[in-house]
Tab-separated table of C-alpha atoms in Angstrom:
chain	number	residue	atom	x	y	z
K	761	MET	CA	-0.006	0.084	0.002
K	762	ALA	CA	1.405	3.256	-0.834
K	763	THR	CA	2.104	6.055	1.725
K	764	VAL	CA	1.650	9.640	1.132
K	765	ALA	CA	4.461	11.552	3.023
K	766	ALA	CA	3.395	14.169	5.602
K	767	PRO	CA	3.585	18.043	4.901
K	768	ASP	CA	7.098	19.306	5.705
K	769	ALA	CA	6.400	21.310	9.011
K	770	ARG	CA	9.107	23.457	8.326
K	771	GLU	CA	7.568	24.932	4.917
K	772	PRO	CA	5.744	28.071	5.491
K	773	ALA	CA	2.099	28.053	4.890
K	774	ARG	CA	0.552	29.909	1.806
K	775	ILE	CA	-1.150	32.990	2.224
K	776	THR	CA	-3.083	35.282	-0.035
K	777	LEU	CA	-2.112	38.571	-1.396
K	778	GLU	CA	-4.468	40.315	0.545
K	779	ALA	CA	-3.192	38.710	3.898
K	780	TRP	CA	0.193	39.615	2.931
K	781	ALA	CA	-0.980	43.217	2.563
K	782	ASP	CA	-2.397	43.129	5.841
K	783	LEU	CA	0.415	42.018	7.770
K	784	ASP	CA	1.948	44.272	10.412
K	785	GLN	CA	4.990	46.406	9.169
K	786	ASP	CA	7.124	44.554	11.936
K	787	GLU	CA	6.468	41.263	9.734
K	788	ALA	CA	9.027	41.302	7.165
K	789	GLY	CA	9.089	39.598	3.768
K	790	GLU	CA	7.902	39.702	0.309
K	791	LEU	CA	5.120	37.297	-1.129
K	792	VAL	CA	6.373	34.954	-3.717
K	793	GLY	CA	4.443	31.937	-4.904
K	794	GLY	CA	1.925	32.546	-1.928
K	795	ARG	CA	4.608	32.194	0.617
K	796	ILE	CA	6.474	34.612	2.703
K	797	GLU	CA	10.072	35.090	1.322
K	798	GLU	CA	12.863	36.583	3.528
K	799	GLU	CA	14.046	40.044	2.401
K	800	GLU	CA	17.677	41.332	2.362
K	801	GLY	CA	19.325	42.676	5.367
K	802	PRO	CA	20.094	46.337	4.476
K	803	SER	CA	23.494	47.773	5.491
K	804	VAL	CA	24.144	51.170	6.526
K	805	LEU	CA	25.597	51.783	2.944
K	806	HIS	CA	22.308	50.486	1.426
K	807	GLU	CA	20.379	52.758	3.506
K	808	ALA	CA	22.453	55.678	2.936
K	809	VAL	CA	21.857	55.224	-0.869
K	810	VAL	CA	18.233	55.013	-0.391
K	811	ALA	CA	18.180	58.036	1.833
K	812	TRP	CA	19.953	60.064	-0.897
K	813	LEU	CA	17.394	58.922	-3.434
K	814	MET	CA	14.375	59.816	-1.412
K	815	ARG	CA	15.677	63.093	-0.775
K	816	VAL	CA	16.819	64.106	-4.441
K	817	LEU	CA	13.730	62.447	-6.026
K	818	GLY	CA	11.552	63.911	-3.627
K	819	VAL	CA	12.653	67.429	-3.922
K	820	TRP	CA	11.970	67.041	-7.754
K	821	ALA	CA	8.842	65.083	-7.666
K	822	ALA	CA	6.503	66.793	-5.000
K	823	PRO	CA	6.504	70.286	-6.567
K	824	ARG	CA	5.161	68.872	-9.815
K	825	GLY	CA	2.703	66.531	-8.451
K	826	GLY	CA	4.722	63.424	-8.247
K	827	ARG	CA	5.306	61.113	-5.202
K	828	VAL	CA	8.099	59.124	-3.905
K	829	PHE	CA	7.786	56.175	-1.615
K	830	GLY	CA	10.253	54.013	0.532
K	831	SER	CA	10.661	50.398	1.125
K	832	GLU	CA	7.540	49.666	3.002
K	833	LEU	CA	5.034	50.437	0.041
K	834	LYS	CA	3.851	47.054	-0.976
K	835	LEU	CA	3.148	46.376	-4.610
K	836	GLY	CA	0.610	43.649	-5.054
K	837	MET	CA	1.030	41.832	-8.509
K	838	ARG	CA	-2.238	39.971	-8.558
K	839	ALA	CA	-1.813	38.229	-11.742
K	840	GLN	CA	1.609	36.809	-10.657
K	841	ASP	CA	0.911	35.877	-7.231
K	842	ARG	CA	3.596	38.359	-6.058
K	843	GLY	CA	3.882	41.061	-3.583
K	844	ARG	CA	7.052	43.127	-3.723
K	845	LYS	CA	8.558	45.928	-1.665
K	846	PRO	CA	11.055	48.029	-3.827
K	847	ASP	CA	13.620	50.162	-2.069
K	848	VAL	CA	12.089	52.998	-3.891
K	849	SER	CA	9.000	53.708	-5.891
K	850	MET	CA	8.118	56.836	-7.661
K	851	TYR	CA	4.695	57.835	-9.236
K	852	LEU	CA	5.447	60.580	-11.928
K	853	PRO	CA	3.462	63.555	-12.269
K	854	GLY	CA	0.157	62.866	-13.600
K	855	ALA	CA	0.398	59.112	-12.684
K	856	GLN	CA	-2.634	57.576	-10.653
K	857	LEU	CA	-1.516	57.485	-7.191
K	858	PRO	CA	-2.632	54.486	-4.717
K	859	ALA	CA	-5.310	55.288	-2.157
K	860	ARG	CA	-4.402	56.505	1.048
K	861	ALA	CA	-6.085	53.808	3.183
K	862	SER	CA	-4.745	51.000	0.804
K	863	PRO	CA	-2.408	48.464	2.383
K	864	MET	CA	-0.946	47.923	-0.917
K	865	ALA	CA	-0.644	49.596	-4.376
K	866	THR	CA	-2.146	47.244	-7.198
K	867	ARG	CA	-1.289	49.611	-10.085
K	868	PRO	CA	2.302	49.758	-11.012
K	869	PRO	CA	4.534	52.896	-10.172
K	870	SER	CA	6.162	54.701	-12.899
K	871	ALA	CA	9.591	53.702	-11.642
K	872	VAL	CA	10.885	51.423	-9.143
K	873	ILE	CA	14.517	51.311	-7.648
K	874	GLU	CA	16.642	48.364	-6.296
K	875	VAL	CA	19.685	49.102	-4.388
K	876	ILE	CA	21.861	46.099	-4.781
K	877	SER	CA	23.227	44.157	-1.656
K	878	PRO	CA	26.598	42.323	-1.814
K	879	ARG	CA	24.998	38.792	-1.297
K	880	PRO	CA	24.735	36.920	-4.578
K	881	ARG	CA	21.434	35.923	-3.591
K	882	ASP	CA	19.936	39.363	-3.058
K	883	ALA	CA	21.583	40.509	-6.274
K	884	ARG	CA	20.178	37.673	-8.309
K	885	ARG	CA	16.630	38.627	-6.900
K	886	ASP	CA	17.048	42.120	-7.961
K	887	ARG	CA	18.602	41.862	-10.983
K	888	ILE	CA	16.702	38.993	-12.445
K	889	GLU	CA	13.709	37.912	-10.679
K	890	LYS	CA	12.543	41.196	-9.866
K	891	LEU	CA	13.296	42.811	-13.160
K	892	GLY	CA	11.048	40.133	-14.992
K	893	GLU	CA	8.251	40.896	-12.449
K	894	TYR	CA	8.392	44.423	-12.809
K	895	ALA	CA	8.213	44.174	-16.578
K	896	ARG	CA	5.007	41.950	-16.493
K	897	PHE	CA	3.555	44.140	-13.707
K	898	GLY	CA	3.935	47.285	-16.268
K	899	VAL	CA	6.587	49.247	-14.649
K	900	ARG	CA	7.844	51.775	-17.036
K	901	TYR	CA	11.155	52.140	-15.501
K	902	THR	CA	13.374	50.080	-13.200
K	903	TRP	CA	16.487	51.377	-11.851
K	904	ILE	CA	19.430	49.183	-10.636
K	905	LEU	CA	21.869	50.926	-8.474
K	906	ASP	CA	25.051	49.195	-7.358
K	907	PRO	CA	27.160	51.103	-4.537
K	908	GLN	CA	29.697	48.459	-4.527
K	909	VAL	CA	30.751	48.653	-8.195
K	910	ARG	CA	29.217	52.306	-8.233
K	911	GLY	CA	26.871	51.875	-11.209
K	912	LEU	CA	23.444	52.859	-12.171
K	913	GLU	CA	21.437	51.225	-14.849
K	914	ILE	CA	17.924	52.367	-15.750
K	915	PHE	CA	15.712	50.169	-17.775
K	916	GLU	CA	12.572	51.329	-19.822
K	917	LEU	CA	9.846	48.729	-20.748
K	918	GLY	CA	9.166	48.725	-24.379
K	919	GLN	CA	6.145	47.776	-26.383
K	920	ASP	CA	7.014	44.100	-26.690
K	921	GLY	CA	6.684	43.925	-22.844
K	922	ARG	CA	10.667	43.952	-22.365
K	923	TYR	CA	13.098	46.088	-20.742
K	924	ALA	CA	16.054	47.835	-22.517
K	925	VAL	CA	18.705	50.000	-21.194
K	926	ALA	CA	17.816	53.647	-21.313
K	927	LEU	CA	20.876	54.860	-18.992
K	928	SER	CA	24.056	53.274	-17.650
K	929	ALA	CA	26.632	55.342	-16.042
K	930	SER	CA	29.373	55.325	-13.089
K	931	GLU	CA	29.980	58.918	-12.673
K	932	GLY	CA	28.812	62.345	-13.734
K	933	GLY	CA	25.379	64.103	-14.127
K	934	HIS	CA	22.769	62.575	-16.031
K	935	VAL	CA	19.422	63.678	-17.153
K	936	VAL	CA	16.804	61.077	-16.069
K	937	PRO	CA	14.594	59.539	-18.645
K	938	ALA	CA	10.897	61.019	-18.417
K	939	CYS	CA	11.984	63.488	-15.583
K	940	GLU	CA	12.321	66.393	-17.199
K	941	GLY	CA	14.565	68.917	-15.049
K	942	LEU	CA	15.880	66.288	-12.952
K	943	THR	CA	19.755	65.449	-13.179
K	944	LEU	CA	21.176	62.957	-11.218
K	945	ASP	CA	24.623	63.638	-9.812
K	946	LEU	CA	26.344	60.407	-9.328
K	947	ASP	CA	29.552	61.780	-8.220
K	948	ALA	CA	27.672	63.709	-5.294
K	949	LEU	CA	26.222	60.298	-4.288
K	950	TRP	CA	29.622	58.516	-4.114
K	951	ARG	CA	31.318	61.525	-2.264
K	952	GLU	CA	28.506	61.232	0.286
K	953	LEU	CA	29.025	57.339	0.748
K	954	ASP	CA	32.988	58.104	1.133
K	955	GLU	CA	32.179	60.283	4.049
K	956	LEU	CA	30.731	57.109	5.942
K	957	PRO	CA	33.451	55.752	8.417
K	958	GLU	CA	35.099	52.152	7.238
K	959	ASP	CA	34.676	50.712	10.850
K	960	GLU	CA	33.284	51.797	14.245
K	961	ASP	CA	36.520	53.450	15.431
K	962	ASP	CA	36.839	55.972	12.670
K	963	GLY	CA	35.720	59.558	13.186
K	964	GLY	CA	35.695	59.235	16.946
K	965	ALA	CA	32.867	56.924	16.843
K	966	GLY	CA	34.160	55.492	20.193
K	967	THR	CA	33.817	58.579	21.975
K	968	ALA	CA	30.097	58.745	20.637
K	969	ALA	CA	29.534	55.460	22.024
K	970	GLY	CA	30.342	56.606	25.512
K	971	ARG	CA	33.767	55.673	25.874
K	972	SER	CA	36.424	58.229	27.101
K	973	PRO	CA	38.595	60.078	24.559
C-alpha cells in the first residue's frame, strides 16, 4: 500500500496577497508563490543610498505632483501571485496614485529602484527575478543601483513587454529619462558614501559610544 508523505512542518504556509498586504509592518518579507520570502538585510551603505535617492527624487517630484515612496510600500502583482517591496518607488507627475488607506498598491508605479546588496542571492533577486516581475507588472522604468561597483542602470519597458537599457552610468551628472528638469549627480552620491567610516572606530565613534577619549 502506497504511503503519502506528511507535509514538511518547516515549509511556510501559503497566504493570499490580501493577507500579505494586511500583515503588520514588523512582519518582514515579500510574497512569492503565495509564501513569505525573506528580504535582504540592508547595510548602512544600502540605507544611505536609499536616503539619498528619497531626498533627491522627492525634492524634484513633490512640487510637480509626483510622489516618492520608501521600502514599506507594498506592490500587489495579482496576476503573478507576487507581493514586492522595492527600495524606492516613484509615481511621476500625472500618474494615478494609490489610495491613502490601501494596504498595497495594485497599479504599477512609474519607476521602481532596487539598491543592490553584496550577497549573491540578493543581487540575483534584484537583477533577474524582480526585473522580470516588474516588466510583467507594467512598471515603465526599473533602476538598478549598485553602490559596490558604483554603477546605475535604468531600464525602460518597451512595447514588446521587455526592458531595454535607457541609461548606464558610473559617474557624472545625467538627465533622468521621463523626468524633465531632474539631473542625477552620481559623483555627489559617491562623495556622500565616502564620508561613511570604514569601521566603528573611525571618526571618533568610540567617544560617541560613550567611551572616554
